[in-house]
Tab-separated table of C-alpha atoms in Angstrom:
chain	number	residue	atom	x	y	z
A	1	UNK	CA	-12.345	-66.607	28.812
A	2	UNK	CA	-8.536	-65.597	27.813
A	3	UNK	CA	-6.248	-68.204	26.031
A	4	UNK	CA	-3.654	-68.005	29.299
A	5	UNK	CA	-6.318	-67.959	31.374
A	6	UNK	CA	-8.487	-70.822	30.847
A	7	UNK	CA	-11.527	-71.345	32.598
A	8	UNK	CA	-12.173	-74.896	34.124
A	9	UNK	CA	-15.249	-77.121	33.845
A	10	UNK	CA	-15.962	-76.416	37.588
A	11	UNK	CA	-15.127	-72.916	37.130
A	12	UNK	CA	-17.924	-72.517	34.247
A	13	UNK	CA	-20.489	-74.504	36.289
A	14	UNK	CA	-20.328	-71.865	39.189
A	15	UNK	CA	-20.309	-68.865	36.279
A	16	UNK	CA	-23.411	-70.451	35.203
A	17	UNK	CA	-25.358	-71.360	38.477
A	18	UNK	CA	-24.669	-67.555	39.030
A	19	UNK	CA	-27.513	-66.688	36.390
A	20	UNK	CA	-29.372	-70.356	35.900
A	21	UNK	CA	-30.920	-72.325	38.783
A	22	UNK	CA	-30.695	-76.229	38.440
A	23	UNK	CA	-29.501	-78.120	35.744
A	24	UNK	CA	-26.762	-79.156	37.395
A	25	UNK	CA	-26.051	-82.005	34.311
A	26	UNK	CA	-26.568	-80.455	31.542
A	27	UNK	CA	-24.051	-77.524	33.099
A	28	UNK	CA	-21.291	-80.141	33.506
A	29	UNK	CA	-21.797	-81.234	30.070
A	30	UNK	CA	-21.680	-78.049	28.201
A	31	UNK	CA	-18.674	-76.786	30.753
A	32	UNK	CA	-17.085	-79.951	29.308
A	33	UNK	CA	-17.368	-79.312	26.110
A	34	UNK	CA	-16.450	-75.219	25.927
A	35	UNK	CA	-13.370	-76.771	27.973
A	36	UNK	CA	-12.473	-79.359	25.348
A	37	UNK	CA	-12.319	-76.456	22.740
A	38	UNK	CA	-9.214	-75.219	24.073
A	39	UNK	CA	-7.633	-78.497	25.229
A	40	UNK	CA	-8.217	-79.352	21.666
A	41	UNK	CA	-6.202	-76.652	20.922
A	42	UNK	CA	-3.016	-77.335	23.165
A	43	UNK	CA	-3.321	-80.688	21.151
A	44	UNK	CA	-0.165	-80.875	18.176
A	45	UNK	CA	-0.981	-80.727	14.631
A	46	UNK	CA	-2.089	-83.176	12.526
A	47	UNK	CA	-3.936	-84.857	15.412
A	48	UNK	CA	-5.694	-81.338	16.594
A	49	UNK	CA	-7.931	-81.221	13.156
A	50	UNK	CA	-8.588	-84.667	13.921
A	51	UNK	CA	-10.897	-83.681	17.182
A	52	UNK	CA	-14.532	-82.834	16.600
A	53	UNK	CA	-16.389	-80.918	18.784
A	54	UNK	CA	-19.183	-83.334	20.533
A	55	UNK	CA	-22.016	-81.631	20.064
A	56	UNK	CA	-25.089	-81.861	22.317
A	57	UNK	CA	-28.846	-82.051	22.268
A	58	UNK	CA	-30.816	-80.994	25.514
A	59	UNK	CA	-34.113	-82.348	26.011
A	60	UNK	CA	-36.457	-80.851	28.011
A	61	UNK	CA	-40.078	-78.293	28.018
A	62	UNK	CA	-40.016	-74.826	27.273
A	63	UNK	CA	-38.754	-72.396	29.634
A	64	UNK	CA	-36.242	-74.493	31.881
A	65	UNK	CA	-33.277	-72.846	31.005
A	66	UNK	CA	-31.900	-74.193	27.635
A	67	UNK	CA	-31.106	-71.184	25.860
A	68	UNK	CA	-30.230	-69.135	28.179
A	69	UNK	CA	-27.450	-72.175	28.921
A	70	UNK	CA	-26.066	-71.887	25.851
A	71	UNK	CA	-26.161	-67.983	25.903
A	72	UNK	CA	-24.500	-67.565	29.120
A	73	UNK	CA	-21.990	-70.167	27.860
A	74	UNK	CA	-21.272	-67.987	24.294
A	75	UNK	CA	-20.609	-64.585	26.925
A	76	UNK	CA	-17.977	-66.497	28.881
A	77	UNK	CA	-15.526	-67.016	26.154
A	78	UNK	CA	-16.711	-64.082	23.637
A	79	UNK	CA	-17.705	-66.781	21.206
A	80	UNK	CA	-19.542	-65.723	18.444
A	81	UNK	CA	-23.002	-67.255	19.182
A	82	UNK	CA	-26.039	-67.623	16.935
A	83	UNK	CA	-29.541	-68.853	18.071
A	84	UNK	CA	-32.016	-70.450	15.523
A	85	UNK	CA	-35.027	-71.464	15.144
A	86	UNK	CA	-34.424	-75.207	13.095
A	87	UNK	CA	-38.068	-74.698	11.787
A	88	UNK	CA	-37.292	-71.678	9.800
A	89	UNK	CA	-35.046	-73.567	7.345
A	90	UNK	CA	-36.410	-75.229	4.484
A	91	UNK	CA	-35.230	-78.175	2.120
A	92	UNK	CA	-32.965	-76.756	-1.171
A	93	UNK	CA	-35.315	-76.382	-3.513
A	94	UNK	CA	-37.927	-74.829	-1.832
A	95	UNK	CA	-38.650	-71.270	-1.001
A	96	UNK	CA	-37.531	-69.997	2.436
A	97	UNK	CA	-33.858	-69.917	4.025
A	98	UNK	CA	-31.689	-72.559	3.505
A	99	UNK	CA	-29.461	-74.084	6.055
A	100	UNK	CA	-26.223	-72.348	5.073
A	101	UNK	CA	-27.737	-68.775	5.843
A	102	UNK	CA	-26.962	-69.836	9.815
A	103	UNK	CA	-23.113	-70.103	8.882
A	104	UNK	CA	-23.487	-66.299	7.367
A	105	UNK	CA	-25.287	-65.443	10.137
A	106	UNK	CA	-22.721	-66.348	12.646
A	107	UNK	CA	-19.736	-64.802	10.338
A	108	UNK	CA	-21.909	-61.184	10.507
A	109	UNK	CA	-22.144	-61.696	14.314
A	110	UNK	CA	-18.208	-62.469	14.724
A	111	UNK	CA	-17.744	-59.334	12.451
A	112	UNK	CA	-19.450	-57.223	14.818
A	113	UNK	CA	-17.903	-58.435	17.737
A	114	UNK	CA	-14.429	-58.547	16.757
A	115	UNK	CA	-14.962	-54.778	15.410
A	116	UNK	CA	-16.251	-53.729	18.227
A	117	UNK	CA	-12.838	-54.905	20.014
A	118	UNK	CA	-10.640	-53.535	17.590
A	119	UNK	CA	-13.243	-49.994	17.566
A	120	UNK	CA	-12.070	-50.662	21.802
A	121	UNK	CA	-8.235	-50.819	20.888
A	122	UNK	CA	-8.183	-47.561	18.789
A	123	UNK	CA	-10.507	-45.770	21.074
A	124	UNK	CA	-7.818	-42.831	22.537
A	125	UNK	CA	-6.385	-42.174	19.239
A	126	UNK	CA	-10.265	-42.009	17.685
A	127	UNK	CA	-11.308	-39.692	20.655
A	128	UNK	CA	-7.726	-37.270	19.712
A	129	UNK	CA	-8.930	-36.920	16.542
A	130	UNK	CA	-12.550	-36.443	16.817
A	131	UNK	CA	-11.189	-33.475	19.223
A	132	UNK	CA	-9.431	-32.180	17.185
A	133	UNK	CA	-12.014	-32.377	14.126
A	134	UNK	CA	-14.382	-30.623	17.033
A	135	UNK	CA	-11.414	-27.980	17.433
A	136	UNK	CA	-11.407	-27.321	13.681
A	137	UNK	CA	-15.423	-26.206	13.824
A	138	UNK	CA	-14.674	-24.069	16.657
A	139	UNK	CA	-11.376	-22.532	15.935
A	140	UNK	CA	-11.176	-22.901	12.018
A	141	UNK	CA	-7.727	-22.528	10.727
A	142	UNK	CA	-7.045	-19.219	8.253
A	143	UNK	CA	-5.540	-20.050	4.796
A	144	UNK	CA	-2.371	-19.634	4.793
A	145	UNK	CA	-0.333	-17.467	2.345
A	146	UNK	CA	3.159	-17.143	1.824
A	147	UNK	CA	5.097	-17.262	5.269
A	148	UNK	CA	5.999	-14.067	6.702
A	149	UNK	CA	6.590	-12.116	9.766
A	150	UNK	CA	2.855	-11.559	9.998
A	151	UNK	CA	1.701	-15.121	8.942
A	152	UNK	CA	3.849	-16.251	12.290
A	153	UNK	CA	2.572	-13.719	14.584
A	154	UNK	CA	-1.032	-14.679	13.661
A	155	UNK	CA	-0.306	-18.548	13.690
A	156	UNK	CA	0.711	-17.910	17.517
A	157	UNK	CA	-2.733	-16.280	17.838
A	158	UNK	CA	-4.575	-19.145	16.424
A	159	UNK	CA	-2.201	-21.928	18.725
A	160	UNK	CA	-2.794	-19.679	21.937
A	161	UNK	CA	-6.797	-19.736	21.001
A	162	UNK	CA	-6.827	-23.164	20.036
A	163	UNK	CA	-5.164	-24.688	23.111
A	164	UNK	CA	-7.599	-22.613	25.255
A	165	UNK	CA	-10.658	-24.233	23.324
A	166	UNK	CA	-8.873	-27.847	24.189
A	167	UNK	CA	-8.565	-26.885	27.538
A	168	UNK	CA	-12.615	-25.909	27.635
A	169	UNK	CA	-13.335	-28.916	25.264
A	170	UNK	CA	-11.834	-31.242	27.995
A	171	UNK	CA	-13.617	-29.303	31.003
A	172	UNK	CA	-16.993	-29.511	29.019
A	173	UNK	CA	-17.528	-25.878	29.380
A	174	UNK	CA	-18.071	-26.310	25.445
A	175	UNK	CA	-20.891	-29.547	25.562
A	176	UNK	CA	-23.626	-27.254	24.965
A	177	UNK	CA	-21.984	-24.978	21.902
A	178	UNK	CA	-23.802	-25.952	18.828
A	179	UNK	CA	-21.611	-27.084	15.686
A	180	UNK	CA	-21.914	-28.288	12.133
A	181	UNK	CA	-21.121	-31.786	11.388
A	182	UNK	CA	-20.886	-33.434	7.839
A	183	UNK	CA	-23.004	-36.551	8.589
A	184	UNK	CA	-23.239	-39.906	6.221
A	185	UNK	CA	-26.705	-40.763	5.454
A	186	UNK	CA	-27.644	-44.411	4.763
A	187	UNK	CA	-29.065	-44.681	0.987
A	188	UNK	CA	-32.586	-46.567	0.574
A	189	UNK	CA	-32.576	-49.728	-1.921
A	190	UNK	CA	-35.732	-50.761	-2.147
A	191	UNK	CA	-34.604	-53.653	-4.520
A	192	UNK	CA	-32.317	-55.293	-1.571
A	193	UNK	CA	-35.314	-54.708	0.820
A	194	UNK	CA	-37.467	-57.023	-1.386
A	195	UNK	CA	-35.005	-59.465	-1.759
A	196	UNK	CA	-34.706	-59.683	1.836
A	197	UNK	CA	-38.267	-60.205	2.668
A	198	UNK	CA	-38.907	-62.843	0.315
A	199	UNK	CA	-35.998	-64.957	1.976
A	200	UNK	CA	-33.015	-63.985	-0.356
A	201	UNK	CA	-31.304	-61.955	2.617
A	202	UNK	CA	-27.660	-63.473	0.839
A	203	UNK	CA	-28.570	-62.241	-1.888
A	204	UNK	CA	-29.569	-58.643	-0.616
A	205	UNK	CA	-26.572	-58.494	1.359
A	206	UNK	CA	-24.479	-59.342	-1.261
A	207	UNK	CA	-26.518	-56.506	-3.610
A	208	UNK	CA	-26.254	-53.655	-0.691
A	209	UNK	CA	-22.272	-54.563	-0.577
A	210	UNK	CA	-22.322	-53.915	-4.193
A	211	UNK	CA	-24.203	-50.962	-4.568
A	212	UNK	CA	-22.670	-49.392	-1.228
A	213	UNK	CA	-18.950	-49.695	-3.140
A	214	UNK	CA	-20.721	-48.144	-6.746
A	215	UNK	CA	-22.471	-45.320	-5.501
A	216	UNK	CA	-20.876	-42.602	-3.154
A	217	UNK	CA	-22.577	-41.908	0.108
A	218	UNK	CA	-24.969	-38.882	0.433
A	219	UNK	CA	-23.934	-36.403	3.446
A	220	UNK	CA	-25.529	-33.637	4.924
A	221	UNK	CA	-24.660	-31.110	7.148
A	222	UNK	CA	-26.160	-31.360	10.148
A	223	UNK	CA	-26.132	-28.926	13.754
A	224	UNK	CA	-25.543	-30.599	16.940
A	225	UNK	CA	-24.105	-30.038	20.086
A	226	UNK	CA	-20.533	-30.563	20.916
A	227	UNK	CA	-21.234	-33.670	23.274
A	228	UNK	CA	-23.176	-35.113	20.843
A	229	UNK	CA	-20.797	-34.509	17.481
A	230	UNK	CA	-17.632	-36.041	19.515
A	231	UNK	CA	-19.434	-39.015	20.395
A	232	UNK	CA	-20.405	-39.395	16.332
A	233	UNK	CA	-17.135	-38.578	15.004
A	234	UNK	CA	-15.394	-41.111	17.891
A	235	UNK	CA	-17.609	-43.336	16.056
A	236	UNK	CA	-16.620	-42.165	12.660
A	237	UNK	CA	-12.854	-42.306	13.438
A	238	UNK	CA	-12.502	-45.322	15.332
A	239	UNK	CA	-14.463	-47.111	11.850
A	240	UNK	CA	-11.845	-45.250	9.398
A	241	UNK	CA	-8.527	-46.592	12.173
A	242	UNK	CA	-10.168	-50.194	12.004
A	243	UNK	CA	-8.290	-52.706	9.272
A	244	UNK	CA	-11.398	-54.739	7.926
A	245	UNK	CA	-8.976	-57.286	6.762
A	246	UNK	CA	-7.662	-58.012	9.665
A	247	UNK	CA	-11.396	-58.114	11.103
A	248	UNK	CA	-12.281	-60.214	8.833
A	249	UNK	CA	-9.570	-62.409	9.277
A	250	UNK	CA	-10.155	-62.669	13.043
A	251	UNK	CA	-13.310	-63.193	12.521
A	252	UNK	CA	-13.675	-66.411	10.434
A	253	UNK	CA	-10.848	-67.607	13.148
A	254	UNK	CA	-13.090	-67.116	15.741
A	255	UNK	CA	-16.228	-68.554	14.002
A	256	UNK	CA	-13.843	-71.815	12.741
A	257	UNK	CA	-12.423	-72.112	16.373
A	258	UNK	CA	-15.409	-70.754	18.715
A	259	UNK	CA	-18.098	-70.791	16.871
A	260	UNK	CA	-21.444	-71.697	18.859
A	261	UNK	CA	-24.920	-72.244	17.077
A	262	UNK	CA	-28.308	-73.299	18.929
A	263	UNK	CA	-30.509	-75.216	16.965
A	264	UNK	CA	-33.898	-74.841	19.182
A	265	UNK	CA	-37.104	-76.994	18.273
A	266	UNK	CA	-34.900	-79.169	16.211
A	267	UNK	CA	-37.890	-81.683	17.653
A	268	UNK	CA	-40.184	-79.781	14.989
A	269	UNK	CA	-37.859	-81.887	12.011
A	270	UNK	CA	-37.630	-84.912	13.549
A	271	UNK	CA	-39.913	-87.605	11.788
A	272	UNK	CA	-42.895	-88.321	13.874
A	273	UNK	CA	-43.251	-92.230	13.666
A	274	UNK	CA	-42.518	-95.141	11.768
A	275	UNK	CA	-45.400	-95.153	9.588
A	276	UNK	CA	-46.122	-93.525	6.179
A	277	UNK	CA	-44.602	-90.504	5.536
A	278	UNK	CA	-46.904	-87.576	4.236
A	279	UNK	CA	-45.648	-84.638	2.202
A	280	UNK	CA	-44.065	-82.749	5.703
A	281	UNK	CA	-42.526	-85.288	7.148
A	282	UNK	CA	-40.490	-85.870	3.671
A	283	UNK	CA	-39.883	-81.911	3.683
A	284	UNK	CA	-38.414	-82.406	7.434
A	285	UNK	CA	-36.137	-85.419	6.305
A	286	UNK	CA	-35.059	-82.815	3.846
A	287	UNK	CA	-33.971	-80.388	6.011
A	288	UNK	CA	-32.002	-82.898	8.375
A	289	UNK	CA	-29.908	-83.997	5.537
A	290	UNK	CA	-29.032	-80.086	4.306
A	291	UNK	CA	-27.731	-80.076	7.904
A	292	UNK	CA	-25.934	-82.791	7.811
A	293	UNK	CA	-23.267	-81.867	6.076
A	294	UNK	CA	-23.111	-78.066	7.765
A	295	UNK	CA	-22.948	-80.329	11.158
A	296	UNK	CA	-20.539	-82.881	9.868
A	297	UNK	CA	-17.774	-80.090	8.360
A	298	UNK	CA	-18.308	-78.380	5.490
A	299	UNK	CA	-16.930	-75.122	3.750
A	300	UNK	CA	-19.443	-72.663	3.443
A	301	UNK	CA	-19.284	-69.598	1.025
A	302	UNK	CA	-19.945	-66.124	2.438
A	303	UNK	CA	-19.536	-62.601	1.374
A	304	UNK	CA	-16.177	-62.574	3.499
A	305	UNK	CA	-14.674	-65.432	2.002
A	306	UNK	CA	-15.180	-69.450	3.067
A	307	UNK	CA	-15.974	-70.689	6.211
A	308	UNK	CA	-15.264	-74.250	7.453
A	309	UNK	CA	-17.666	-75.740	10.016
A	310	UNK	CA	-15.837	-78.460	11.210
A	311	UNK	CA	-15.034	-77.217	14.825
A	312	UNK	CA	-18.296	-75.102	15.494
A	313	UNK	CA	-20.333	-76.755	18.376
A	314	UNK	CA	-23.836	-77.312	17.890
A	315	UNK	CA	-26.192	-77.161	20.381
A	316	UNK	CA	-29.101	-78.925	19.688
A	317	UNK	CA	-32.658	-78.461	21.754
A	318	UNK	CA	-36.149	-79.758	21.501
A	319	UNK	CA	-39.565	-80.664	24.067
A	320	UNK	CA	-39.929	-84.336	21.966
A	321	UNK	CA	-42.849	-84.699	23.244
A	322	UNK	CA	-44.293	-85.972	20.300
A	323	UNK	CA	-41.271	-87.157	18.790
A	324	UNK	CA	-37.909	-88.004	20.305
A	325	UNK	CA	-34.244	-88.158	19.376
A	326	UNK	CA	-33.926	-91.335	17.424
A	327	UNK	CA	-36.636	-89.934	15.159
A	328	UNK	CA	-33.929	-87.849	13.521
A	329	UNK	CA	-31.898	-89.468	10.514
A	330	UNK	CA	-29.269	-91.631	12.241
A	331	UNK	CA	-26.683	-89.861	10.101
A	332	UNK	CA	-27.572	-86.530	11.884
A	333	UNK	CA	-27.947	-88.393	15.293
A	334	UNK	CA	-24.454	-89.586	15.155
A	335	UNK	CA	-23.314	-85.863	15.044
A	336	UNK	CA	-24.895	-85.270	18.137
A	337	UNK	CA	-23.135	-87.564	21.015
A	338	UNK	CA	-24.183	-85.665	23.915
A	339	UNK	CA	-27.549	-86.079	25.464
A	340	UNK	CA	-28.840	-84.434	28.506
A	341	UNK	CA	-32.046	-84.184	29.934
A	342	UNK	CA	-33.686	-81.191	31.576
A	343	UNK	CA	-35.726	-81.339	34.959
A	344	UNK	CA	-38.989	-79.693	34.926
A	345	UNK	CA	-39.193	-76.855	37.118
A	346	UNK	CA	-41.372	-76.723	40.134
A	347	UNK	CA	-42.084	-74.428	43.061
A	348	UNK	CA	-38.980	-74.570	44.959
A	349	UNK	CA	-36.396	-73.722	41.683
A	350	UNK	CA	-39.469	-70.478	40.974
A	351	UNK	CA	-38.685	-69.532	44.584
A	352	UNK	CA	-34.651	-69.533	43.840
A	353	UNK	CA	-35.174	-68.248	39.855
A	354	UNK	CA	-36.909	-64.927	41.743
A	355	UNK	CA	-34.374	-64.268	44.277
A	356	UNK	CA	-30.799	-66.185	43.731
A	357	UNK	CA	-29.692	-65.067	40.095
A	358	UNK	CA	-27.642	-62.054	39.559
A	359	UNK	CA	-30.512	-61.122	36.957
A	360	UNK	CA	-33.453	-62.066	39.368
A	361	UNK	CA	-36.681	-61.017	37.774
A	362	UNK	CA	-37.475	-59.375	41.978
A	363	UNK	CA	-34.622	-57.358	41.252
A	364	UNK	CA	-35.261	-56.226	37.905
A	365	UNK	CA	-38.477	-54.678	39.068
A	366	UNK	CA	-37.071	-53.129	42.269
A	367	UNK	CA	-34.322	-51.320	39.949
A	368	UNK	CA	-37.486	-50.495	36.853
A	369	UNK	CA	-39.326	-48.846	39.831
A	370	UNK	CA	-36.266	-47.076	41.536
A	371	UNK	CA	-36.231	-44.888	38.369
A	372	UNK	CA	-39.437	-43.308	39.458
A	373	UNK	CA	-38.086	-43.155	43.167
A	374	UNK	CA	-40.269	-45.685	44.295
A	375	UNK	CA	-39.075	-48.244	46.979
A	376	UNK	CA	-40.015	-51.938	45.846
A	377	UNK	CA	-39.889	-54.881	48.711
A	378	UNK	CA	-40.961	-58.402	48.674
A	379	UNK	CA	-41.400	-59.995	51.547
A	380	UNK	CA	-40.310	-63.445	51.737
A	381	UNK	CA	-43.880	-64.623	51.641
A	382	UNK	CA	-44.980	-63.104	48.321
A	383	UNK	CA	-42.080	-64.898	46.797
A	384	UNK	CA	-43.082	-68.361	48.085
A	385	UNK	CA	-46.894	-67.298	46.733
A	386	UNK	CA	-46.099	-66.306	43.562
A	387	UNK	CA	-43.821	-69.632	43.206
A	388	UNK	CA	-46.106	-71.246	44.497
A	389	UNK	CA	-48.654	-69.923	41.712
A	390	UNK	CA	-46.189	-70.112	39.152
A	391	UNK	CA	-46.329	-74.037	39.531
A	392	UNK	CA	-49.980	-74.561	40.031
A	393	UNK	CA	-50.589	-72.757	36.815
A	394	UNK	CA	-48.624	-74.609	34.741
A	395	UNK	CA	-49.891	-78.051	36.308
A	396	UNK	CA	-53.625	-76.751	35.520
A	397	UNK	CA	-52.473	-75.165	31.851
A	398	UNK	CA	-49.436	-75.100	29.519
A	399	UNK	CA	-46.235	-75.985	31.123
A	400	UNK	CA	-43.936	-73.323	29.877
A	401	UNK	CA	-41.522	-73.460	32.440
A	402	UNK	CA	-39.778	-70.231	34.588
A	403	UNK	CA	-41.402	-67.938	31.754
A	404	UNK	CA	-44.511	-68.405	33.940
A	405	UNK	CA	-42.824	-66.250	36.424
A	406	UNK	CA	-42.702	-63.338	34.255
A	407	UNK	CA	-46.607	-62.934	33.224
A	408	UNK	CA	-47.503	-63.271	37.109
A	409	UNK	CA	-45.314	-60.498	38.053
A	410	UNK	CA	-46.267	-58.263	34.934
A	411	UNK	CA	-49.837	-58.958	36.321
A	412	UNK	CA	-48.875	-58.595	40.129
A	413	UNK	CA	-47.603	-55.144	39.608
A	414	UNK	CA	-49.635	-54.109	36.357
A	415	UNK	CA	-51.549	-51.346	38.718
A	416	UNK	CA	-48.572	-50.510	40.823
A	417	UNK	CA	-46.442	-49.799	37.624
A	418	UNK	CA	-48.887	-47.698	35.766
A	419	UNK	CA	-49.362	-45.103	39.082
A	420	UNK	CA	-45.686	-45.297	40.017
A	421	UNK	CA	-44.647	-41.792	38.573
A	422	UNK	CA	-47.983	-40.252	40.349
A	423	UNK	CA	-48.101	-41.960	43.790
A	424	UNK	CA	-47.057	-39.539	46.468
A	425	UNK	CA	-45.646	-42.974	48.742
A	426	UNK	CA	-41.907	-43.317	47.850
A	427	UNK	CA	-42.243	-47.110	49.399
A	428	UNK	CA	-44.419	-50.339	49.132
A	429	UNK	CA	-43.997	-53.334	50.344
A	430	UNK	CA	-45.546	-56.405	48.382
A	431	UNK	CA	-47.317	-58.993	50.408
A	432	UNK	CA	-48.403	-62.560	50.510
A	433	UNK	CA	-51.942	-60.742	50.951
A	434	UNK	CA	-51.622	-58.401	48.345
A	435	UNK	CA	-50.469	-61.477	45.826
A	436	UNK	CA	-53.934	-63.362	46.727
A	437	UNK	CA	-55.400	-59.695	46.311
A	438	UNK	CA	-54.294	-59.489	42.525
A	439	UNK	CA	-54.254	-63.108	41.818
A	440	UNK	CA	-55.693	-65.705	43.148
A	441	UNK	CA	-59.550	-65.318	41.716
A	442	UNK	CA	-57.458	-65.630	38.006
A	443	UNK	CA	-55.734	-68.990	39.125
A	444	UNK	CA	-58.442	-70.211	40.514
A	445	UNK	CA	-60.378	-70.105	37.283
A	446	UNK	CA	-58.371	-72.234	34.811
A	447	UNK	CA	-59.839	-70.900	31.922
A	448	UNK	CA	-58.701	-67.208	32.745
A	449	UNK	CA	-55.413	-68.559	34.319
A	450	UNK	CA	-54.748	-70.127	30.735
A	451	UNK	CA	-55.365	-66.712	28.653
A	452	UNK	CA	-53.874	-64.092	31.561
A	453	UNK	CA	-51.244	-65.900	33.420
């Protein structure tokens, strides 16, 4: 989404039902609420820091389509989007990650992506100089002494030879030459590495930054072909025309402004009933309050400088099957207006989630096999039957939603992917019969169904 060229709520939906099938509500609401980020910022100062994002919790099983909601809505705008896992975190005090780490998280992901734009922006002048870096291997210049009227003649020599090695560079009569490259190796630290692994990854980072700025990198020399070294020194150049301050500025803009974090199985915190409290469910408490303040607004310290949460949208999601949404602190509740619920899926939205999508999981596996020039088609019936499957085994088993889909088709084609480089027939066609073939005995027999499919 551009700042001139807003998208609106309607607009998002139809984005959205281009990759997700159903959830028609929870759509509108999250369409709403990307939307109210930029009306919130046509709105005048002071009133504009007034405006809090209204951040939503979806309810609903596994596998109906709430992460990849919030993901699809992150790629519209180029937010910087961070999902997470809300039983990873642990109370202050104890050892694991605390709640903070998710705000550093999210400022590493905007670095990247606004880096990568501004890497896009210098692109043509990084791919002129890695040229002419590549032109220096080929064609290295002679010292020069003392100008004279043999110095000139022979600098003519060396233009007229160097422009004819541009002119072969940019034919790519010279991709397969072999050249030396001076290439930056990465130095171990054990010590950060350990850190890391025992949950102190701010503290790692923070070490590596340290170390990286006190110790000069080790580089090798290293031979290569010429296709190869331009695409490393494009790399290399576009990194040394990048301004990391103005990155990093950018960057803590767009996490401030755009910011979008997914708290999944926040369910797993929630208090689980009224009566006594044992040691875990104080522990869970715990954590809701360290996020209440992140939630709230709060400035958060990174290694790029502080970061206010105030205007970062949360997007909360949880099953609450065994709990449910007033089980949370009622602090941490009030932070979350928005609640949607999600419709289980049944045969008729597997039948649309294999063929509608512009990432349909029947077209993924026509375009895996196409690689070994094999000709994959479904007929209409095998859809329906493995939908149709799809839904009976998670009525017998665990409902875990459209992720059903993919273990039946990794099963359905299991024998047809491991001969496809060796088969001599360049076509098959997939079948209602063939489905019953591979599948049917193992859904039939609830035990197998539960630890195969």
């Amino acid at each position: 989404m551009k700042d001139n060229t807003p998208l609106t709520p309607r607009e998002i939906v139809e984005r959205l039902d281009s990759y997700i099938i159903g959830q028609h509500s929870a759509k509108r609401l999250v369409a709403v609420a990307l939307r109210n980020r930029w009306r919130r910022q046509q709105v005048p100062l002071p009133l504009r820091d007034e405006i809090a994002p209204k951040n939503i919790i979806m309810i609903g099983p596994t596998g109906v389509g709430k992460t990849e909601i919030a993901r699809r809505l992150a790629h519209l705008d180029r937010s910087p989007f961070l999902k997470v896992e809300a039983t990873k975190f642990t109370e202050v005090g104890y050892v694991g990650r605390d709640v903070e780490s998710m705000i550093r998280d999210l400022m590493e992901l905007a670095i990247g992506l606004v880096k990568e734009e501004e890497a896009s922006a210098m692109a043509d002048k990084a791919k002129g100089a890695a040229r002419e870096r590549i032109l220096d291997l080929l064609v290295p210049p002679s010292p020069q002494a003392t100008p004279g009227p043999e110095e000139g003649g022979q600098q003519q020599v060396e233009s007229s030879t160097r422009e004819k090695f541009k002119q072969m560079l940019e034919s790519g009569k010279l991709d397969e030459r072999k050249v030396e490259v001076q290439v930056e190796q990465a130095q171990a630290m054990p010590m950060v590495e350990v850190l890391s692994s025992g949950g102190m990854d701010d503290m790692g980072s923070s070490m590596k930054d340290m170390f990286s700025k006190i110790f000069p990198k080790k580089s090798n020399r290293q031979t290569m072909k010429v296709k190869d070294a331009l695409v490393y020194l494009e790399k290399e150049e576009a990194e040394k025309l990048v301004d990391m301050e103005k990155v990093t500025r950018l960057a803590t803009r767009r996490v401030e402004e755009t910011g979008i974090i997914f708290l999944d199985e926040i369910d797993k915190i929630a208090s689980r009933g009224a009566g006594g409290q044992s040691s875990g469910e104080v522990s869970r408490e715990g954590v809701q309050r360290d996020l209440l303040p992140i939630v709230e607004g709060s400035t958060v310290t990174t290694k790029y400088g502080m970061v206010k949460t105030d205007h970062i949208l949360f997007i909360a999601s949880g099953a609450f099957h065994v709990s449910k949404p007033s089980d949370l602190v009622p602090e941490l509740q009030g932070r979350f207006p928005v609640r949607v619920e999600l419709d289980a899926l049944g045969e008729d939205e597997f039948y649309r989630i294999l063929t509608e999508p512009q990432n349909a999981l029947v077209r993924q596996y026509i375009a895996l096999l196409a690689t070994e020039g094999m000709d994959l088609t479904f007929t209409d019936e095998a859809i329906r039957a493995m939908a149709r499957m799809a839904a009976e085994v998670n009525m017998k088993t665990e409902n875990i939603g459209a992720r059903r889909l993919h273990t039946i088709l990794e099963r359905l084609l299991e024998e047809l992917s491991f001969d496809a480089a060796e088969r001599e027939e360049s076509a098959f066609t997939v079948t209602d019969d063939y489905v019953a073939d591979q599948l049917t005995d193992i859904s039939a027999d609830e035990d197998l169904s539960r630890y195969i499919l």
